[in-house]
CSV table of C-alpha atoms in Angstrom, one decimal:
chain,number,residue,atom,x,y,z
A,1,MET,CA,-16.4,29.2,9.5
A,2,SER,CA,-12.9,30.1,8.2
A,3,ASP,CA,-11.6,29.3,4.7
A,4,THR,CA,-9.4,26.6,6.2
A,5,ASP,CA,-12.2,25.0,8.1
A,6,SER,CA,-14.4,25.1,5.0
A,7,ARG,CA,-11.8,23.4,2.8
A,8,ALA,CA,-11.3,20.7,5.5
A,9,PHE,CA,-15.0,20.1,5.6
A,10,ARG,CA,-15.2,19.6,1.8
A,11,THR,CA,-12.2,17.3,1.6
A,12,PRO,CA,-12.8,13.6,2.2
A,13,SER,CA,-11.0,12.4,5.3
A,14,TRP,CA,-9.0,9.8,3.4
A,15,ALA,CA,-7.6,12.5,1.1
A,16,ARG,CA,-6.5,14.9,3.9
A,17,PRO,CA,-2.8,15.1,4.8
A,18,VAL,CA,-1.8,13.2,7.9
A,19,PRO,CA,-1.0,15.6,10.8
A,20,GLU,CA,2.7,16.4,10.6
A,21,GLY,CA,4.0,15.0,13.9
A,22,ALA,CA,7.4,14.9,12.3
A,23,GLY,CA,7.4,18.6,11.4
A,24,ALA,CA,9.6,19.9,8.6
A,25,ALA,CA,11.5,16.7,8.2
A,26,GLY,CA,8.3,14.8,7.6
A,27,ARG,CA,7.2,17.3,4.9
A,28,VAL,CA,10.6,17.0,3.2
A,29,LEU,CA,10.4,13.2,3.2
A,30,LEU,CA,6.9,13.2,1.8
A,31,GLY,CA,8.0,15.8,-0.8
A,32,ALA,CA,10.9,13.5,-1.8
A,33,PHE,CA,8.4,10.5,-2.0
A,34,ALA,CA,6.2,12.6,-4.3
A,35,VAL,CA,9.2,13.5,-6.5
A,36,ALA,CA,10.3,9.9,-6.7
A,37,THR,CA,6.8,8.8,-7.5
A,38,ALA,CA,6.5,11.4,-10.3
A,39,LEU,CA,9.8,10.3,-11.7
A,40,ASP,CA,8.9,6.6,-11.6
A,41,LEU,CA,5.4,7.1,-13.2
A,42,GLY,CA,6.7,9.6,-15.7
A,43,SER,CA,9.5,7.1,-16.7
A,44,LEU,CA,6.9,4.4,-17.2
A,45,LEU,CA,4.8,6.6,-19.4
A,46,ALA,CA,7.8,7.7,-21.4
A,47,GLY,CA,9.2,4.1,-21.8
A,48,TRP,CA,12.4,5.2,-20.0
A,49,HIS,CA,13.4,2.0,-18.3
A,50,LEU,CA,16.5,3.4,-16.5
A,51,GLY,CA,14.3,6.1,-14.8
A,52,HIS,CA,12.0,3.4,-13.5
A,53,VAL,CA,15.0,1.3,-12.3
A,54,LEU,CA,16.4,4.4,-10.5
A,55,ALA,CA,13.2,5.7,-9.0
A,56,LYS,CA,11.3,2.6,-7.9
A,57,PRO,CA,13.9,1.4,-5.2
A,58,LEU,CA,13.6,4.9,-3.5
A,59,LEU,CA,9.8,4.8,-2.9
A,60,MET,CA,9.4,2.4,0.1
A,61,PRO,CA,12.6,3.6,1.9
A,62,LEU,CA,11.2,7.2,1.8
A,63,LEU,CA,7.9,6.0,3.3
A,64,VAL,CA,9.9,3.9,5.9
A,65,ALA,CA,11.9,7.0,6.9
A,66,TYR,CA,8.7,9.0,7.2
A,67,ALA,CA,7.1,6.3,9.3
A,68,CYS,CA,10.2,6.1,11.5
A,69,LEU,CA,9.9,9.8,12.3
A,70,HIS,CA,6.3,9.4,13.4
A,71,GLY,CA,7.0,6.2,15.3
A,72,HIS,CA,10.0,7.6,17.2
A,73,GLY,CA,9.3,7.7,20.9
A,74,GLY,CA,5.8,6.3,20.5
A,75,THR,CA,4.0,4.1,23.0
A,76,ARG,CA,2.5,1.7,20.4
A,77,ARG,CA,4.2,-1.2,18.6
A,78,ALA,CA,2.1,-0.6,15.4
A,79,PRO,CA,4.7,1.5,13.6
A,80,ARG,CA,7.3,-1.3,13.8
A,81,LEU,CA,4.9,-3.6,12.0
A,82,LEU,CA,4.2,-0.9,9.4
A,83,ILE,CA,8.0,-0.4,8.9
A,84,ALA,CA,8.4,-4.2,8.4
A,85,ALA,CA,5.5,-4.3,5.9
A,86,LEU,CA,7.0,-1.5,3.9
A,87,LEU,CA,10.4,-3.1,3.9
A,88,PHE,CA,9.0,-6.3,2.7
A,89,GLY,CA,7.2,-4.3,0.0
A,90,TRP,CA,10.6,-2.8,-0.9
A,91,GLY,CA,12.0,-6.3,-1.2
A,92,GLY,CA,9.2,-7.2,-3.6
A,93,ASP,CA,9.8,-4.1,-5.6
A,94,LEU,CA,13.5,-4.9,-6.1
A,95,ALA,CA,12.7,-8.5,-7.0
A,96,LEU,CA,10.2,-7.5,-9.6
A,97,LEU,CA,12.7,-5.3,-11.4
A,98,PHE,CA,14.1,-8.6,-12.8
A,99,ASP,CA,12.1,-10.3,-15.5
A,100,ALA,CA,12.4,-13.9,-14.5
A,101,ASP,CA,10.1,-16.5,-12.9
A,102,PRO,CA,12.3,-17.0,-9.8
A,103,ALA,CA,12.3,-13.2,-9.2
A,104,PHE,CA,8.5,-13.1,-9.5
A,105,LEU,CA,8.2,-15.8,-6.9
A,106,ILE,CA,10.7,-14.1,-4.6
A,107,GLY,CA,8.8,-10.9,-5.0
A,108,MET,CA,5.5,-12.5,-4.3
A,109,GLY,CA,6.9,-14.1,-1.2
A,110,SER,CA,8.2,-10.8,0.0
A,111,PHE,CA,4.9,-9.0,-0.5
A,112,ALA,CA,3.1,-11.9,1.2
A,113,ALA,CA,5.3,-11.4,4.3
A,114,GLY,CA,4.4,-7.7,4.2
A,115,HIS,CA,0.7,-8.6,4.1
A,116,VAL,CA,1.1,-10.7,7.2
A,117,CYS,CA,2.7,-7.7,8.9
A,118,TYR,CA,-0.3,-5.5,7.9
A,119,LEU,CA,-2.8,-8.1,9.1
A,120,VAL,CA,-1.1,-8.1,12.6
A,121,LEU,CA,-1.0,-4.3,12.5
A,122,PHE,CA,-4.7,-4.0,11.8
A,123,GLY,CA,-5.5,-6.1,14.9
A,124,ARG,CA,-9.0,-7.0,15.8
A,125,GLY,CA,-10.7,-3.8,14.8
A,126,ARG,CA,-14.3,-4.1,13.5
A,127,THR,CA,-15.0,-4.5,9.8
A,128,HIS,CA,-18.3,-4.7,8.0
A,129,PRO,CA,-19.4,-8.3,7.2
A,130,ALA,CA,-20.9,-7.2,3.8
A,131,LEU,CA,-17.5,-5.9,2.8
A,132,GLY,CA,-16.0,-9.3,3.7
A,133,GLY,CA,-18.6,-10.9,1.5
A,134,ALA,CA,-17.8,-8.7,-1.4
A,135,TYR,CA,-14.1,-9.4,-1.1
A,136,ALA,CA,-14.7,-13.1,-0.9
A,137,LEU,CA,-16.7,-13.0,-4.1
A,138,ALA,CA,-14.0,-11.0,-5.8
A,139,LEU,CA,-11.4,-13.5,-4.7
A,140,VAL,CA,-13.3,-16.6,-5.9
A,141,GLY,CA,-14.3,-15.0,-9.2
A,142,THR,CA,-10.8,-13.6,-10.0
A,143,VAL,CA,-9.0,-16.9,-9.2
A,144,ALA,CA,-11.6,-18.9,-11.1
A,145,LEU,CA,-11.2,-16.7,-14.2
A,146,LEU,CA,-7.4,-16.6,-14.1
A,147,TRP,CA,-6.8,-20.2,-13.2
A,148,GLY,CA,-6.8,-21.7,-16.7
A,149,ASP,CA,-4.6,-19.0,-18.2
A,150,LEU,CA,-2.0,-19.0,-15.5
A,151,PRO,CA,1.2,-21.1,-15.9
A,152,ALA,CA,0.6,-24.4,-14.2
A,153,ASP,CA,3.5,-23.9,-11.7
A,154,LEU,CA,2.2,-20.5,-10.6
A,155,ARG,CA,-1.5,-21.5,-10.1
A,156,ILE,CA,-1.2,-22.6,-6.4
A,157,PRO,CA,1.2,-19.8,-5.4
A,158,VAL,CA,-0.9,-17.2,-7.0
A,159,ALA,CA,-4.1,-18.6,-5.4
A,160,GLY,CA,-2.5,-18.7,-2.0
A,161,TYR,CA,-1.1,-15.2,-2.4
A,162,SER,CA,-4.5,-13.9,-3.6
A,163,LEU,CA,-6.2,-15.3,-0.4
A,164,LEU,CA,-3.7,-13.5,1.8
A,165,LEU,CA,-3.9,-10.3,-0.2
A,166,THR,CA,-7.7,-10.2,-0.1
A,167,ALA,CA,-7.7,-10.8,3.6
A,168,MET,CA,-5.3,-7.9,4.1
A,169,ALA,CA,-7.4,-5.7,1.8
A,170,TYR,CA,-10.6,-6.5,3.8
A,171,ARG,CA,-9.0,-6.1,7.2
A,172,SER,CA,-7.4,-2.8,6.3
A,173,SER,CA,-10.8,-1.1,6.7
A,174,ALA,CA,-10.4,-1.7,10.5
A,175,LEU,CA,-8.1,1.4,10.5
A,176,GLY,CA,-10.6,3.6,8.7
A,177,LEU,CA,-11.5,4.7,5.2
A,178,ARG,CA,-8.0,5.8,4.3
A,179,ALA,CA,-6.3,2.5,5.0
A,180,GLY,CA,-9.3,0.6,3.6
A,181,LEU,CA,-8.9,2.4,0.3
A,182,GLY,CA,-5.2,1.6,0.4
A,183,GLY,CA,-6.0,-2.1,0.8
A,184,ALA,CA,-8.4,-2.1,-2.1
A,185,LEU,CA,-5.9,-0.4,-4.4
A,186,PHE,CA,-3.2,-2.9,-3.4
A,187,LEU,CA,-5.6,-5.7,-4.4
A,188,LEU,CA,-6.3,-3.9,-7.7
A,189,SER,CA,-2.6,-3.4,-8.4
A,190,ASP,CA,-1.7,-7.1,-7.9
A,191,THR,CA,-4.8,-8.2,-9.9
A,192,LEU,CA,-3.4,-6.2,-12.8
A,193,ILE,CA,-0.1,-8.0,-12.4
A,194,ALA,CA,-1.9,-11.4,-12.4
A,195,THR,CA,-3.8,-10.6,-15.6
A,196,GLY,CA,-0.5,-9.8,-17.2
A,197,VAL,CA,1.0,-13.1,-16.1
A,198,ALA,CA,-2.1,-14.8,-17.5
A,199,ASP,CA,-1.6,-13.0,-20.9
A,200,TRP,CA,-4.9,-11.2,-20.7
A,201,PRO,CA,-5.4,-8.0,-22.8
A,202,GLN,CA,-3.8,-5.1,-21.0
A,203,LEU,CA,-4.4,-1.4,-20.8
A,204,PRO,CA,-1.9,0.8,-22.6
A,205,ARG,CA,1.3,1.2,-20.5
A,206,PRO,CA,0.2,-1.5,-18.0
A,207,ASP,CA,3.2,-1.0,-15.8
A,208,PHE,CA,2.1,2.6,-15.2
A,209,TRP,CA,-1.3,1.6,-13.9
A,210,ILE,CA,0.3,-1.2,-11.7
A,211,MET,CA,2.7,1.2,-10.1
A,212,ALA,CA,0.2,4.1,-9.8
A,213,THR,CA,-2.2,1.9,-7.8
A,214,TYR,CA,0.6,0.3,-5.8
A,215,VAL,CA,2.2,3.5,-4.7
A,216,ALA,CA,-1.1,5.0,-3.8
A,217,ALA,CA,-2.0,1.9,-1.9
A,218,GLN,CA,1.2,1.9,0.2
A,219,TYR,CA,0.9,5.6,0.9
A,220,LEU,CA,-2.7,5.3,2.1
A,221,LEU,CA,-1.9,2.2,4.2
A,222,ALA,CA,1.1,3.9,5.8
A,223,THR,CA,-0.6,7.2,6.5
A,224,GLY,CA,-3.8,5.4,7.6
A,225,ALA,CA,-1.8,3.3,10.1
A,226,LEU,CA,0.0,6.4,11.4
A,227,ALA,CA,-3.1,8.4,11.9
A,228,PRO,CA,-4.6,6.4,14.8
A,229,THR,CA,-1.1,6.2,16.4
A,230,GLN,CA,-0.9,10.0,16.4
A,231,ALA,CA,-4.5,10.3,17.7
A,232,TYR,CA,-3.5,7.9,20.5
A,233,ARG,CA,-0.5,10.0,21.4
A,234,ARG,CA,-2.5,13.2,21.5
A,235,THR,CA,-4.9,11.5,23.9
A,236,VAL,CA,-2.1,10.3,26.2
A,237,ILE,CA,-0.6,13.9,26.2
A,238,GLN,CA,-3.9,15.5,27.0
A,239,ASP,CA,-4.7,13.0,29.8
A,240,SER,CA,-1.2,13.6,31.3
A,241,THR,CA,-1.7,17.3,31.4
A,242,ASN,CA,-5.2,17.3,32.9
């Protein structure tokens, strides 16, 4: 076994880079995404608000550009749904830059639309019933605990959004471990936001943890959705050449 094969064997599948169907351009875009992520998270740790305002709006467009390269010329509709989900996430990102209740609701609505796109993207792939039970318990427990501490006008919207988000997190495992982990991290990120709205005690630099889990979630969901598309194309090409 070569050193490369040995490293691939030791690395979990969800942590391995997605095959670079877009070549050098794809690597440049992922590199730019990594730089923007580092700038955003570093700004949050340093308390540099301007850096966060400049970096955050770049994150989802860079993932969209990467997804477009992989979806170009494809035979499946899934990348279009992925692009829509990421763009709705971008809309939510922009809305949450403003510290006001209407902006929070607009952002939540934009993210909710993105979750609907993800749910359609995941299709009817099989998921484990035990995982669904665990997510259902997490949903009921979290909403029950938060309910009394949430502002009265946000209780119903947060509960409805939480149901949609939990469904997305559960169904994400239909695309494999990478996407499933992305769905779980998205749920964690938004739960951290909800605890802040409810005025629960927070970790130091809570915005850092919210963004770190959110960016990781979107990256894993995007690359997890692209991986089966690439595998499908390789099968089509192999079949056509045989």
